[in-house]
Amino acid sequence: MREASRPELVMATPMRRIAAFLIDALILVGINLVVIGSLDGISERDAFIVTTVVGAVYHIGFVTARSATPGKMIVGTRISDREGNALRPDTAILRYLAFLIGNAILVGTLVSLVLLVTDPRRRTAHDRVAGTLVVMAPRPAEDAGPRF
């Protein structure tokens, strides 16, 4: 019996990755404004904790459930392991923690931007830590379903 071949993984372009990041950032700003706005008299420290938790739930939840955040879905990309499989929850958590720590220190952001434009596989620092790829999402087959 012959093994079914997997479709070739096509790496997401830097512009798609940046667009997805900006879309997710805008969505998270809206969510955080609603959440923090509903909490009367919240301190700056508590607001920071809330926004961090909201961001973690958003990223880890969507990546685990859908292999993409809403921003990535909009631009037609997804996150996978090196073989193109969906991420396990532990890998999604590791990727987000590496992203969070890398962005907390400016050098991590700069390193990731350089890697994004110079690495042929477009793997940023958090992708390297977690062993992930951001790839183009497969399009539905054009011949799927009946034609009338």
PDB file of C-alpha atoms in Angstrom:
ATOM      1  CA  MET A   1       0.000   0.000   0.000  1.00  0.00           C
ATOM      2  CA  ARG A   2       1.373   3.361  -1.005  1.00  0.00           C
ATOM      3  CA  GLU A   3       1.643   6.144   1.562  1.00  0.00           C
ATOM      4  CA  ALA A   4      -0.391   9.249   0.772  1.00  0.00           C
ATOM      5  CA  SER A   5       1.842  12.197   0.039  1.00  0.00           C
ATOM      6  CA  ARG A   6       1.472  15.363   2.046  1.00  0.00           C
ATOM      7  CA  PRO A   7       1.107  18.649   0.242  1.00  0.00           C
ATOM      8  CA  GLU A   8       4.257  20.761   0.246  1.00  0.00           C
ATOM      9  CA  LEU A   9       4.363  23.383   2.967  1.00  0.00           C
ATOM     10  CA  VAL A  10       4.527  26.931   1.631  1.00  0.00           C
ATOM     11  CA  MET A  11       5.942  29.412   4.108  1.00  0.00           C
ATOM     12  CA  ALA A  12       3.900  32.520   4.857  1.00  0.00           C
ATOM     13  CA  THR A  13       5.418  35.740   3.562  1.00  0.00           C
ATOM     14  CA  PRO A  14       6.739  38.359   5.980  1.00  0.00           C
ATOM     15  CA  MET A  15       3.951  40.759   4.940  1.00  0.00           C
ATOM     16  CA  ARG A  16       1.244  38.201   5.729  1.00  0.00           C
ATOM     17  CA  ARG A  17       2.815  37.496   9.109  1.00  0.00           C
ATOM     18  CA  ILE A  18       3.051  41.198   9.938  1.00  0.00           C
ATOM     19  CA  ALA A  19      -0.536  41.791   8.758  1.00  0.00           C
ATOM     20  CA  ALA A  20      -1.773  38.891  10.928  1.00  0.00           C
ATOM     21  CA  PHE A  21       0.122  40.286  13.919  1.00  0.00           C
ATOM     22  CA  LEU A  22      -1.434  43.743  13.451  1.00  0.00           C
ATOM     23  CA  ILE A  23      -4.956  42.315  13.046  1.00  0.00           C
ATOM     24  CA  ASP A  24      -4.542  40.243  16.215  1.00  0.00           C
ATOM     25  CA  ALA A  25      -3.179  43.281  18.063  1.00  0.00           C
ATOM     26  CA  LEU A  26      -6.242  45.330  17.089  1.00  0.00           C
ATOM     27  CA  ILE A  27      -8.610  42.541  18.142  1.00  0.00           C
ATOM     28  CA  LEU A  28      -6.812  42.202  21.478  1.00  0.00           C
ATOM     29  CA  VAL A  29      -6.938  45.965  22.099  1.00  0.00           C
ATOM     30  CA  GLY A  30     -10.712  45.819  21.644  1.00  0.00           C
ATOM     31  CA  ILE A  31     -11.111  42.805  23.909  1.00  0.00           C
ATOM     32  CA  ASN A  32      -8.887  44.338  26.586  1.00  0.00           C
ATOM     33  CA  LEU A  33     -10.739  47.659  26.463  1.00  0.00           C
ATOM     34  CA  VAL A  34     -14.012  45.842  27.105  1.00  0.00           C
ATOM     35  CA  VAL A  35     -12.586  43.600  29.840  1.00  0.00           C
ATOM     36  CA  ILE A  36     -10.653  46.314  31.672  1.00  0.00           C
ATOM     37  CA  GLY A  37     -13.485  48.809  31.172  1.00  0.00           C
ATOM     38  CA  SER A  38     -15.800  46.446  32.999  1.00  0.00           C
ATOM     39  CA  LEU A  39     -13.484  46.285  36.023  1.00  0.00           C
ATOM     40  CA  ASP A  40     -14.008  49.378  38.176  1.00  0.00           C
ATOM     41  CA  GLY A  41     -10.949  50.880  39.853  1.00  0.00           C
ATOM     42  CA  ILE A  42      -8.441  48.354  38.491  1.00  0.00           C
ATOM     43  CA  SER A  43      -4.813  49.162  39.249  1.00  0.00           C
ATOM     44  CA  GLU A  44      -2.153  49.390  36.530  1.00  0.00           C
ATOM     45  CA  ARG A  45      -0.530  46.207  37.823  1.00  0.00           C
ATOM     46  CA  ASP A  46      -3.824  44.322  37.709  1.00  0.00           C
ATOM     47  CA  ALA A  47      -4.574  45.722  34.230  1.00  0.00           C
ATOM     48  CA  PHE A  48      -1.197  44.410  33.065  1.00  0.00           C
ATOM     49  CA  ILE A  49      -1.987  40.965  34.493  1.00  0.00           C
ATOM     50  CA  VAL A  50      -5.442  40.942  32.881  1.00  0.00           C
ATOM     51  CA  THR A  51      -4.102  41.931  29.448  1.00  0.00           C
ATOM     52  CA  THR A  52      -1.364  39.300  29.701  1.00  0.00           C
ATOM     53  CA  VAL A  53      -3.868  36.576  30.602  1.00  0.00           C
ATOM     54  CA  VAL A  54      -6.300  37.680  27.878  1.00  0.00           C
ATOM     55  CA  GLY A  55      -3.470  37.592  25.308  1.00  0.00           C
ATOM     56  CA  ALA A  56      -2.357  34.138  26.441  1.00  0.00           C
ATOM     57  CA  VAL A  57      -5.885  32.694  26.336  1.00  0.00           C
ATOM     58  CA  TYR A  58      -6.461  34.276  22.900  1.00  0.00           C
ATOM     59  CA  HIS A  59      -3.232  33.031  21.315  1.00  0.00           C
ATOM     60  CA  ILE A  60      -2.958  29.621  22.960  1.00  0.00           C
ATOM     61  CA  GLY A  61      -6.673  28.907  22.651  1.00  0.00           C
ATOM     62  CA  PHE A  62      -6.964  29.751  18.959  1.00  0.00           C
ATOM     63  CA  VAL A  63      -3.691  28.092  17.980  1.00  0.00           C
ATOM     64  CA  THR A  64      -4.628  24.903  19.828  1.00  0.00           C
ATOM     65  CA  ALA A  65      -8.199  24.805  18.502  1.00  0.00           C
ATOM     66  CA  ARG A  66      -7.777  26.185  14.967  1.00  0.00           C
ATOM     67  CA  SER A  67      -4.002  26.209  14.244  1.00  0.00           C
ATOM     68  CA  ALA A  68      -4.310  29.966  13.728  1.00  0.00           C
ATOM     69  CA  THR A  69      -5.339  33.140  15.460  1.00  0.00           C
ATOM     70  CA  PRO A  70      -8.121  35.183  13.832  1.00  0.00           C
ATOM     71  CA  GLY A  71      -5.465  37.427  12.246  1.00  0.00           C
ATOM     72  CA  LYS A  72      -3.736  34.421  10.712  1.00  0.00           C
ATOM     73  CA  MET A  73      -7.068  33.027   9.496  1.00  0.00           C
ATOM     74  CA  ILE A  74      -7.913  36.340   7.808  1.00  0.00           C
ATOM     75  CA  VAL A  75      -4.605  36.449   5.906  1.00  0.00           C
ATOM     76  CA  GLY A  76      -4.749  32.747   5.016  1.00  0.00           C
ATOM     77  CA  THR A  77      -1.965  31.335   7.171  1.00  0.00           C
ATOM     78  CA  ARG A  78      -1.706  28.797   9.957  1.00  0.00           C
ATOM     79  CA  ILE A  79       0.844  27.560  12.496  1.00  0.00           C
ATOM     80  CA  SER A  80       2.135  24.009  12.275  1.00  0.00           C
ATOM     81  CA  ASP A  81       4.912  21.810  13.519  1.00  0.00           C
ATOM     82  CA  ARG A  82       7.831  21.103  11.169  1.00  0.00           C
ATOM     83  CA  GLU A  83       5.856  18.353   9.411  1.00  0.00           C
ATOM     84  CA  GLY A  84       2.738  20.453   8.852  1.00  0.00           C
ATOM     85  CA  ASN A  85       0.688  18.984  11.716  1.00  0.00           C
ATOM     86  CA  ALA A  86      -1.502  20.970  14.095  1.00  0.00           C
ATOM     87  CA  LEU A  87       0.199  22.055  17.314  1.00  0.00           C
ATOM     88  CA  ARG A  88      -0.316  20.256  20.583  1.00  0.00           C
ATOM     89  CA  PRO A  89      -1.347  22.476  23.511  1.00  0.00           C
ATOM     90  CA  ASP A  90       2.109  22.243  25.143  1.00  0.00           C
ATOM     91  CA  THR A  91       3.774  23.478  21.946  1.00  0.00           C
ATOM     92  CA  ALA A  92       1.270  26.333  21.630  1.00  0.00           C
ATOM     93  CA  ILE A  93       2.033  27.352  25.221  1.00  0.00           C
ATOM     94  CA  LEU A  94       5.804  27.182  24.656  1.00  0.00           C
ATOM     95  CA  ARG A  95       5.493  29.244  21.456  1.00  0.00           C
ATOM     96  CA  TYR A  96       3.433  31.920  23.202  1.00  0.00           C
ATOM     97  CA  LEU A  97       5.790  32.100  26.197  1.00  0.00           C
ATOM     98  CA  ALA A  98       8.772  32.489  23.865  1.00  0.00           C
ATOM     99  CA  PHE A  99       6.861  35.194  21.960  1.00  0.00           C
ATOM    100  CA  LEU A 100       5.926  36.996  25.182  1.00  0.00           C
ATOM    101  CA  ILE A 101       9.439  36.914  26.630  1.00  0.00           C
ATOM    102  CA  GLY A 102      11.014  37.865  23.300  1.00  0.00           C
ATOM    103  CA  ASN A 103       8.746  40.881  22.969  1.00  0.00           C
ATOM    104  CA  ALA A 104       9.254  41.894  26.602  1.00  0.00           C
ATOM    105  CA  ILE A 105      12.910  42.443  25.802  1.00  0.00           C
ATOM    106  CA  LEU A 106      13.305  44.568  22.694  1.00  0.00           C
ATOM    107  CA  VAL A 107      16.218  42.504  21.409  1.00  0.00           C
ATOM    108  CA  GLY A 108      13.893  39.505  20.950  1.00  0.00           C
ATOM    109  CA  THR A 109      11.620  41.549  18.706  1.00  0.00           C
ATOM    110  CA  LEU A 110      14.551  42.803  16.646  1.00  0.00           C
ATOM    111  CA  VAL A 111      16.037  39.314  16.282  1.00  0.00           C
ATOM    112  CA  SER A 112      12.658  37.963  15.182  1.00  0.00           C
ATOM    113  CA  LEU A 113      12.237  40.697  12.566  1.00  0.00           C
ATOM    114  CA  VAL A 114      15.691  39.992  11.141  1.00  0.00           C
ATOM    115  CA  LEU A 115      14.970  36.251  11.050  1.00  0.00           C
ATOM    116  CA  LEU A 116      11.590  36.856   9.439  1.00  0.00           C
ATOM    117  CA  VAL A 117      13.161  38.557   6.418  1.00  0.00           C
ATOM    118  CA  THR A 118      16.430  36.596   6.179  1.00  0.00           C
ATOM    119  CA  ASP A 119      15.515  32.991   7.021  1.00  0.00           C
ATOM    120  CA  PRO A 120      14.222  31.060   3.980  1.00  0.00           C
ATOM    121  CA  ARG A 121      11.678  29.297   6.221  1.00  0.00           C
ATOM    122  CA  ARG A 122      10.685  32.626   7.841  1.00  0.00           C
ATOM    123  CA  ARG A 123      11.140  31.199  11.345  1.00  0.00           C
ATOM    124  CA  THR A 124      11.215  33.857  14.052  1.00  0.00           C
ATOM    125  CA  ALA A 125      12.812  33.359  17.463  1.00  0.00           C
ATOM    126  CA  HIS A 126       9.604  31.970  19.018  1.00  0.00           C
ATOM    127  CA  ASP A 127       9.135  29.616  16.041  1.00  0.00           C
ATOM    128  CA  ARG A 128      12.656  28.275  16.548  1.00  0.00           C
ATOM    129  CA  VAL A 129      12.146  27.769  20.290  1.00  0.00           C
ATOM    130  CA  ALA A 130       8.866  25.898  19.768  1.00  0.00           C
ATOM    131  CA  GLY A 131       9.818  24.092  16.539  1.00  0.00           C
ATOM    132  CA  THR A 132       6.977  25.671  14.578  1.00  0.00           C
ATOM    133  CA  LEU A 133       6.349  27.073  11.112  1.00  0.00           C
ATOM    134  CA  VAL A 134       3.863  29.640   9.859  1.00  0.00           C
ATOM    135  CA  VAL A 135       2.608  28.344   6.540  1.00  0.00           C
ATOM    136  CA  MET A 136      -0.043  29.165   3.995  1.00  0.00           C
ATOM    137  CA  ALA A 137      -3.338  27.526   4.906  1.00  0.00           C
ATOM    138  CA  PRO A 138      -4.460  24.938   2.379  1.00  0.00           C
ATOM    139  CA  ARG A 139      -7.199  26.127   0.086  1.00  0.00           C
ATOM    140  CA  PRO A 140     -10.301  24.020  -0.312  1.00  0.00           C
ATOM    141  CA  ALA A 141     -10.089  21.797  -3.358  1.00  0.00           C
ATOM    142  CA  GLU A 142     -11.819  23.387  -6.328  1.00  0.00           C
ATOM    143  CA  ASP A 143     -13.286  20.077  -7.374  1.00  0.00           C
ATOM    144  CA  ALA A 144     -14.790  19.343  -3.954  1.00  0.00           C
ATOM    145  CA  GLY A 145     -18.499  18.776  -4.057  1.00  0.00           C
ATOM    146  CA  PRO A 146     -20.919  18.329  -6.932  1.00  0.00           C
ATOM    147  CA  ARG A 147     -20.897  20.648  -9.919  1.00  0.00           C
ATOM    148  CA  PHE A 148     -24.144  21.723 -11.439  1.00  0.00           C
TER     149      PHE A 148
END
